[in-house]
Short mmCIF file of C-alpha atoms in Angstrom, two decimals:
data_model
loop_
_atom_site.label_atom_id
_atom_site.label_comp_id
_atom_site.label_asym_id
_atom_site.label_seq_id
_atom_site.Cartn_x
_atom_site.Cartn_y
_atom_site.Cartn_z
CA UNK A 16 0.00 0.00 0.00
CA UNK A 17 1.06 3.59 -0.03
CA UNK A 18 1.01 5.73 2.90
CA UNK A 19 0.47 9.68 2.58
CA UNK A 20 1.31 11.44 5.29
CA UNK A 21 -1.12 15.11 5.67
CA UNK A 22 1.13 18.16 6.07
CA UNK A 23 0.38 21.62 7.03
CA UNK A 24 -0.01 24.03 4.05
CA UNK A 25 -0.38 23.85 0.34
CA UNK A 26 0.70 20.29 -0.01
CA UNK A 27 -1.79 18.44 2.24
CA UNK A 28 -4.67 18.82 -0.90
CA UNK A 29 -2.78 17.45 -3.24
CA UNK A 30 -1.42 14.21 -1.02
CA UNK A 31 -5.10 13.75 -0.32
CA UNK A 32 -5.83 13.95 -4.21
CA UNK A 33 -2.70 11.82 -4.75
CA UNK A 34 -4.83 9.04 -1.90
CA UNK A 35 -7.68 9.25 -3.97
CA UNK A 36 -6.68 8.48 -7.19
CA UNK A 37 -4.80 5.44 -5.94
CA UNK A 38 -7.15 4.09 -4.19
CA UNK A 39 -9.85 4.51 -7.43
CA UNK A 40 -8.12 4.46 -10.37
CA UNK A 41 -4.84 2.59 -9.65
CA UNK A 42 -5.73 -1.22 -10.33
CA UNK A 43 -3.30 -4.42 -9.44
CA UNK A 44 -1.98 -5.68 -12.66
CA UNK A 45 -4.26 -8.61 -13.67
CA UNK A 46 -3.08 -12.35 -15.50
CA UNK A 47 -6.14 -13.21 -17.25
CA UNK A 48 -4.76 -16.04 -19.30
CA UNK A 49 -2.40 -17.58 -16.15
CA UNK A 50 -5.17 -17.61 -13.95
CA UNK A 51 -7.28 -19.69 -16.05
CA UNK A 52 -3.98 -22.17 -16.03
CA UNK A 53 -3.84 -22.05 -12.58
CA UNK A 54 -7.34 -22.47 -11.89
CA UNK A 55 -7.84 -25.53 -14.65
CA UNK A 56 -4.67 -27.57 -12.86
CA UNK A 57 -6.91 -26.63 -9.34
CA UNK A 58 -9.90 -28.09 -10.43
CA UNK A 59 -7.73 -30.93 -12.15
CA UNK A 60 -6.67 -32.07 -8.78
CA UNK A 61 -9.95 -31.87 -7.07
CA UNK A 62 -10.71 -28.34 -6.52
CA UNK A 63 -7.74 -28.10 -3.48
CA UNK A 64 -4.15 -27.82 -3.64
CA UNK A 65 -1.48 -27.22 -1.59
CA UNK A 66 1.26 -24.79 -3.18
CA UNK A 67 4.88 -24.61 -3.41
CA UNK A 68 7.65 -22.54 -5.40
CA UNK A 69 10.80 -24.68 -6.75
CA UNK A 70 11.89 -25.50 -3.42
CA UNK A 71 10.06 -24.03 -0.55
CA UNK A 72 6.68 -23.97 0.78
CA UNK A 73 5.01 -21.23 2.53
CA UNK A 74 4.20 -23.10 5.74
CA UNK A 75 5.10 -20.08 7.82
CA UNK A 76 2.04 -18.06 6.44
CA UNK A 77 -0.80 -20.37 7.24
CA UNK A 78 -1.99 -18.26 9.80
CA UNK A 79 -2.62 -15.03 7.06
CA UNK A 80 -5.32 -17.02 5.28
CA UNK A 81 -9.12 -17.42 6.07
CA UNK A 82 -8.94 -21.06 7.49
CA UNK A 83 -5.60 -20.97 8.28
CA UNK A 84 -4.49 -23.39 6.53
CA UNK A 85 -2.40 -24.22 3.30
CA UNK A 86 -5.40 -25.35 1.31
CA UNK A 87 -5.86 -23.06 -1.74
CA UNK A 88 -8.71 -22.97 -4.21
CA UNK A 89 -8.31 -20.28 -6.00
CA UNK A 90 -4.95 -18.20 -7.49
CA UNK A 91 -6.12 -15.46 -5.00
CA UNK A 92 -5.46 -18.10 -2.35
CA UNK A 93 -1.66 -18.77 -3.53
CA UNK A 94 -1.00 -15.29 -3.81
CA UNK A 95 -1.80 -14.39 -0.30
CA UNK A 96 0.42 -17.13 1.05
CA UNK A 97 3.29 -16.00 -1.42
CA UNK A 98 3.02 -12.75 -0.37
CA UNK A 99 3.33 -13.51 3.40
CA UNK A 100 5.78 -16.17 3.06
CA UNK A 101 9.59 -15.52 4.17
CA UNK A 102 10.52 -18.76 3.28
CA UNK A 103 8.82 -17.51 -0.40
CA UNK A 104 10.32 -14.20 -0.17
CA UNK A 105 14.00 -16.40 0.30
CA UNK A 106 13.70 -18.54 -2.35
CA UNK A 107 12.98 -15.12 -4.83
CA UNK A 108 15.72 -13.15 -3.49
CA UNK A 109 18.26 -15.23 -2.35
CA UNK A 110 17.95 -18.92 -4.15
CA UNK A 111 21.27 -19.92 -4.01
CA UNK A 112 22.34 -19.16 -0.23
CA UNK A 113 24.10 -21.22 1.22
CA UNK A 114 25.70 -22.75 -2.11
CA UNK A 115 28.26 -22.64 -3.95
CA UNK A 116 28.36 -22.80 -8.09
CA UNK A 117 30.99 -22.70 -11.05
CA UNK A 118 28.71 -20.03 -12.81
CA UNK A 119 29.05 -16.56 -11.58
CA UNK A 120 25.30 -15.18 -12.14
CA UNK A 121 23.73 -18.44 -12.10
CA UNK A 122 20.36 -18.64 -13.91
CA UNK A 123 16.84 -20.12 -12.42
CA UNK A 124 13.41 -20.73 -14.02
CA UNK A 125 10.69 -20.56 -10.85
CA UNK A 126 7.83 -23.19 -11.10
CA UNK A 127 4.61 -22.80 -9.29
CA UNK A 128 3.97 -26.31 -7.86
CA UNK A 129 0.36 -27.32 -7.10
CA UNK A 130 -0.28 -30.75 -5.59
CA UNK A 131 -3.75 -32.26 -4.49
CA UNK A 132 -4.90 -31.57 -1.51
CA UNK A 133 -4.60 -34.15 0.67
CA UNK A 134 -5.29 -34.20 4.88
CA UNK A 135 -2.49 -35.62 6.20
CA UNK A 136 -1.30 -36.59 10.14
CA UNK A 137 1.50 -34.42 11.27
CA UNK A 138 2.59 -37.12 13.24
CA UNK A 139 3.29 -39.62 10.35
CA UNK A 140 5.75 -37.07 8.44
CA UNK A 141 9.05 -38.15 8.52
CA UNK A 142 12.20 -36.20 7.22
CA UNK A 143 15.36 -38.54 5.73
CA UNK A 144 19.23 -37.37 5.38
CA UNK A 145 20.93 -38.96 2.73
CA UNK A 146 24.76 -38.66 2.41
CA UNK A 147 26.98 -40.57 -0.38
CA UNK A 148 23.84 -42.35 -1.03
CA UNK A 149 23.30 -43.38 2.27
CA UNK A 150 20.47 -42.78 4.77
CA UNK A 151 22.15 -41.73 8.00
CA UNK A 152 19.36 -40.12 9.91
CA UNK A 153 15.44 -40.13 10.34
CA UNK A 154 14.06 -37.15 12.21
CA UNK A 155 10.36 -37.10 12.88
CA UNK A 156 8.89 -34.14 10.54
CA UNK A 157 6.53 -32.44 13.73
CA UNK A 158 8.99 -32.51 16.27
CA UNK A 159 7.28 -29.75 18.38
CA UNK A 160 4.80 -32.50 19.50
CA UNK A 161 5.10 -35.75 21.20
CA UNK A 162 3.46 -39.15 19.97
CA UNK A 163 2.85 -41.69 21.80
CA UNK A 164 2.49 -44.41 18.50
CA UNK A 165 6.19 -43.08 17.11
CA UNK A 166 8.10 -43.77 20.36
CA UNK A 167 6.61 -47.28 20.32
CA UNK A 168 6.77 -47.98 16.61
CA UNK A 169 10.18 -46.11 15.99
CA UNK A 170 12.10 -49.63 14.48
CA UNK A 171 9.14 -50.56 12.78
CA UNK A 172 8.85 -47.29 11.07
CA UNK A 173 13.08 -46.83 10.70
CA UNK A 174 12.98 -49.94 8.83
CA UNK A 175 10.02 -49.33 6.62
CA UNK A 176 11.65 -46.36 5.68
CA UNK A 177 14.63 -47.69 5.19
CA UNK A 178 13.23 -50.58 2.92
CA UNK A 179 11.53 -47.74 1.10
CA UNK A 180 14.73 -46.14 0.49
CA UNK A 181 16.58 -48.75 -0.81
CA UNK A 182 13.74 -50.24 -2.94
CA UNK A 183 12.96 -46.27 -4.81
CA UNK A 184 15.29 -43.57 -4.30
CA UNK A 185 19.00 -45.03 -3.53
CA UNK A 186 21.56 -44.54 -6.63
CA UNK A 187 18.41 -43.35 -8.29
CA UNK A 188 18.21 -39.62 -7.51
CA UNK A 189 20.14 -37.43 -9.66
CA UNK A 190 22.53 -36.17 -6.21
CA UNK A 191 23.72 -38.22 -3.63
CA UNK A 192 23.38 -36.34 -1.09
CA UNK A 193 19.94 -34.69 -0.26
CA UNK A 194 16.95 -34.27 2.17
CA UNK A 195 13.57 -36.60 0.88
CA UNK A 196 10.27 -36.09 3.21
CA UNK A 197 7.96 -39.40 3.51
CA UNK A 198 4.35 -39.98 4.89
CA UNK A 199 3.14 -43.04 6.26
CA UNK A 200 -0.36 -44.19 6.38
CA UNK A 201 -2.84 -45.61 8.67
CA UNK A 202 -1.76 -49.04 6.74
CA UNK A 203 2.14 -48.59 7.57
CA UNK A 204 2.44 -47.92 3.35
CA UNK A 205 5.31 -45.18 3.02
CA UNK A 206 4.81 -42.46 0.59
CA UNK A 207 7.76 -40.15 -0.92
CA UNK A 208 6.23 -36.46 -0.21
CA UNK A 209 9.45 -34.26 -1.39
CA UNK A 210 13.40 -33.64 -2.12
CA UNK A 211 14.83 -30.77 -0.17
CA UNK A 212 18.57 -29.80 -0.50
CA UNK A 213 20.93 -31.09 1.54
CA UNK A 214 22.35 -28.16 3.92
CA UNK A 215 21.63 -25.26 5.64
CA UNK A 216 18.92 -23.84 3.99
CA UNK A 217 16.99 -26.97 4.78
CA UNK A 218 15.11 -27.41 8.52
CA UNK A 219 17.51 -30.41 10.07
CA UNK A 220 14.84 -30.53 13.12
CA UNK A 221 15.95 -32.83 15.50
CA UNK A 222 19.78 -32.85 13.93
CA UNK A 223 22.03 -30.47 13.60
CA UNK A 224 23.64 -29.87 10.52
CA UNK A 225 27.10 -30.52 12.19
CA UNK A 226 26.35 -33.40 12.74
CA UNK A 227 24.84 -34.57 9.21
CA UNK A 228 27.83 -33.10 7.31
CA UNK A 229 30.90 -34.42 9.79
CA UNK A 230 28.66 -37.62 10.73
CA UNK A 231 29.02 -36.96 14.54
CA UNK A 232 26.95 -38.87 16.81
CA UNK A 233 25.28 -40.47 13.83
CA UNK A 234 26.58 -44.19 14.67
CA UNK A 235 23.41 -46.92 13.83
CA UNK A 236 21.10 -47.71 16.89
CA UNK A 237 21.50 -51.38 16.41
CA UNK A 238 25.61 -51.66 16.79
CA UNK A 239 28.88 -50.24 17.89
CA UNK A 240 31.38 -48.67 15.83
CA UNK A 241 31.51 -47.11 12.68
CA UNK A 242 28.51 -47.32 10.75
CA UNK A 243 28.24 -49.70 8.03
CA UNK A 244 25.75 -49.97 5.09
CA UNK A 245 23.99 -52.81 7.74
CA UNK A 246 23.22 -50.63 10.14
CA UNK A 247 19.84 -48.31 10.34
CA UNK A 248 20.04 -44.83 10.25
CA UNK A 249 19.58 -42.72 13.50
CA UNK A 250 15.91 -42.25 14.37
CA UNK A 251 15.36 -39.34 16.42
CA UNK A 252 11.66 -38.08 17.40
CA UNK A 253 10.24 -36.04 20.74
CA UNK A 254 10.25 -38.75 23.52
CA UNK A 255 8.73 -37.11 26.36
CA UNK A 256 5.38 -34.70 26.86
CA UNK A 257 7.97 -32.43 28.73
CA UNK A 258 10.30 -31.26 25.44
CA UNK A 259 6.95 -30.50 23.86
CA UNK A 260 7.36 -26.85 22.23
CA UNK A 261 5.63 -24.18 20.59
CA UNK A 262 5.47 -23.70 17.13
CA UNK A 263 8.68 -22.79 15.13
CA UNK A 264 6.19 -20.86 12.48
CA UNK A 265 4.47 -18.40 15.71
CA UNK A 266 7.17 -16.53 15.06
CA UNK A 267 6.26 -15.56 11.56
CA UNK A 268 2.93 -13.53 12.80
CA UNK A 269 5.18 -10.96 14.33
CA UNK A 270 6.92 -7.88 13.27
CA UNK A 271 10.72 -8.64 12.05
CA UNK A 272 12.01 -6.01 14.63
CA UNK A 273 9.85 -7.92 17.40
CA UNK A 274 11.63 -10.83 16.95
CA UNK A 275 14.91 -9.58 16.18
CA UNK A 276 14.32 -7.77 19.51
CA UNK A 277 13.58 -10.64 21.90
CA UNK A 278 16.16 -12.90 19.81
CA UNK A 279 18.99 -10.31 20.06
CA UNK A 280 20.02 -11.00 16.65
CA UNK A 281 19.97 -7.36 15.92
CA UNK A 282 22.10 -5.64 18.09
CA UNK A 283 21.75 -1.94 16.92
CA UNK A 284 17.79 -2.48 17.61
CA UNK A 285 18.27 -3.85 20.62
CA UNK A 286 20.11 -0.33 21.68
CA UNK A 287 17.97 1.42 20.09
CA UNK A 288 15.12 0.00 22.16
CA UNK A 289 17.02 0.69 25.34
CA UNK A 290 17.68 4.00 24.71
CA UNK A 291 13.82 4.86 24.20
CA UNK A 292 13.29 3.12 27.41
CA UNK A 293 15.75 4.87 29.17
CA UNK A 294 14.30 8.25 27.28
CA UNK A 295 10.41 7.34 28.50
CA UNK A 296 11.89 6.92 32.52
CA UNK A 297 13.52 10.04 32.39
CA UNK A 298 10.37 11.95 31.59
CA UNK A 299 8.84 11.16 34.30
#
C-alpha cells in the first residue's frame, strides 16, 4: 500500500488527491490467461491444492489465510500465502544461499507447484538425510509435538523407511546427497512427499547440521562402531510430553524487529530499544 502522510499548508490537498486516485483508479496488474492455467490444474486435482515454489513452501504463512491453513482454491489463495511467506520471499531473493556454483550469475526458471490436496497426520511425516547415497538419519517431521504411536513404533517405522529407500530412491536420484520427506499411512504404506537440499537452507529438526555433514553422533542404533551400510540410520523423534514446544512458524505472525528484539540477533535495535526506554523513565 502507499502511505500519505497530511502536512500543514499547500501540499496536504494534493497528497489527499494523490490518496484518492490510488485508491480509485490505480488497479493491481491482472493475468487473465495464467489464472485460467492455474485455476484448470486446481480443479484438475480436485478443486484443493497445496502450493509450493521450486523448493520451498510457505508453511510459515498459514496463519494469514481465512482457514488458516495451506489449502488453496483459488490463485487469490496462492498469492496471499506467497506474499506472506519468508521462506517464499527467500527462495525469490536469495535462491542460491548457502551454495556454492561454477557459474558466476547463475540462472533459475521458478515453477509454481500445485499438488492435491490431501489431509495428512502431522505425526506420520518423517524427514530422511541422505549422504553418499546413504540414509544416516530419520528425524520425525513435527517434532514440536510428542506421539505416543512413534516412540513405540520407531524400528518398525526406521525400517520401513529404510526398505523404502533402498527399494525407490537409492543410486536413483540425480545427487547423492539430499533431504527426501515421507508420509506413512494408517496401513504402515510409506509415501515419498518431497526432495529438499541437503544443507543449511533446509530445517535439520531434531539434527544439527554438524552433525549430518561431519557424521558426529550419527553411529546406527543397532551396533557399535563405525557405521556400516547394515546398520539403520539414527531415528530421532520427541520422547517425552515435557520437550513439547511451541510452534517454530508463531514466530512468523510478528513484526521482524519484534523478533529480532527478543532474539537479540539485531544488536543496533536492541540499543535502540534501550535508549527509548531509558528516554520514556527520564520523563517522568
Amino acid at each position: 500500500g502507499t502511505l500519505v502522510y497530511l502536512e500543514d499548508g499547500s501540499t496536504s490537498l494534493l497528497n489527499v488527491l494523490k490518496l484518492i486516485f490510488l485508491l480509485f483508479f490505480v488497479q493491481a496488474p491482472e493475468f487473465p490467461e495464467f489464472t485460467a492455467k492455474v485455476q484448470e490444474a486446481i480443479s484438475s486435482l480436485g478443486g484443493s491444492v497445496f502450493p509450493k515454489l521450486n523448493w520451498s513452501a510457505p508453511r510459515d504463512a498459514y496463519w494469514i489465510a481465512m482457514n488458516s491453513s495451506l489449502k488453496c482454491k483459488a490463485l487469490s489463495d496462492i498469492f496471499l500465502l506467497f506474499k506472506s511467506s519468508d521462506f517464499i520471499t527467500r527462495d525469490l531473493t536469495q535462491p542460491f544461499i548457502h551454495c556454492t556454483d561454477d557459474s558466476p550469475d547463475p540462472s533459475l526458471d521458478y515453477e509454481l507447484v500445485l499438488r492435491k490436496w490431501c489431509e495428512l497426520i502431522p505425526g506420520a511425516e518423517f524427514r530422511c538425510f541422505v549422504k553418499e547415497n546413504k540414509l544416516i538419519g530419520i528425524s520425525q517431521r513435527d517434532y514440536t509435538q510428542y506421539y505416543d504411536h512413534i516412540s513405540k513404533q520407531h524400528e518398525e517405522i526406521c525400517r520401513s523407511i529404510q526398505e523404502f529407500f533402498k527399494k525407490h530412491i537409492q543410486y536413483k536420484f540425480l545427487d547423492e546427497d539430499f533431504v527426501f520427506d515421507v508420509y506413512r499411512d494408517s496401513r504402515g504404506r510409506t509415501w515419498l512427499i518431497d526432495f529438499n537440499p541437503f544443507g543449511e537452507v533446509t530445517d535439520s529438526l531434531l539434527f544439527t547440521w554438524e552433525e549430518l555433514t561431519s557424521g558426529k553422533n550419527l553411529k546406527g542404533d543397532h551396533g557399535e562402531g563405525e557405521a556400516t551400510e547394515q546398520d539403520y540410520p539414527v531415528f530421532r523423534c520427541t520422547n517425552s510430553k515435557v520437550t513439547v514446544q511451541p510452534s517454530p512458524y508463531l514466530s512468523y505472525r510478528l513484526p521482524k524487529d519484534f523478533v529480532d528484539l527478543s532474539t537479540g540477533e539485531d544488536v543496533h535495535k536492541l540499543i535502540d530499544f534501550l535508549k527509548l526506554v531509558r528516554s520514556n523513565e527520564n520523563n517522568f
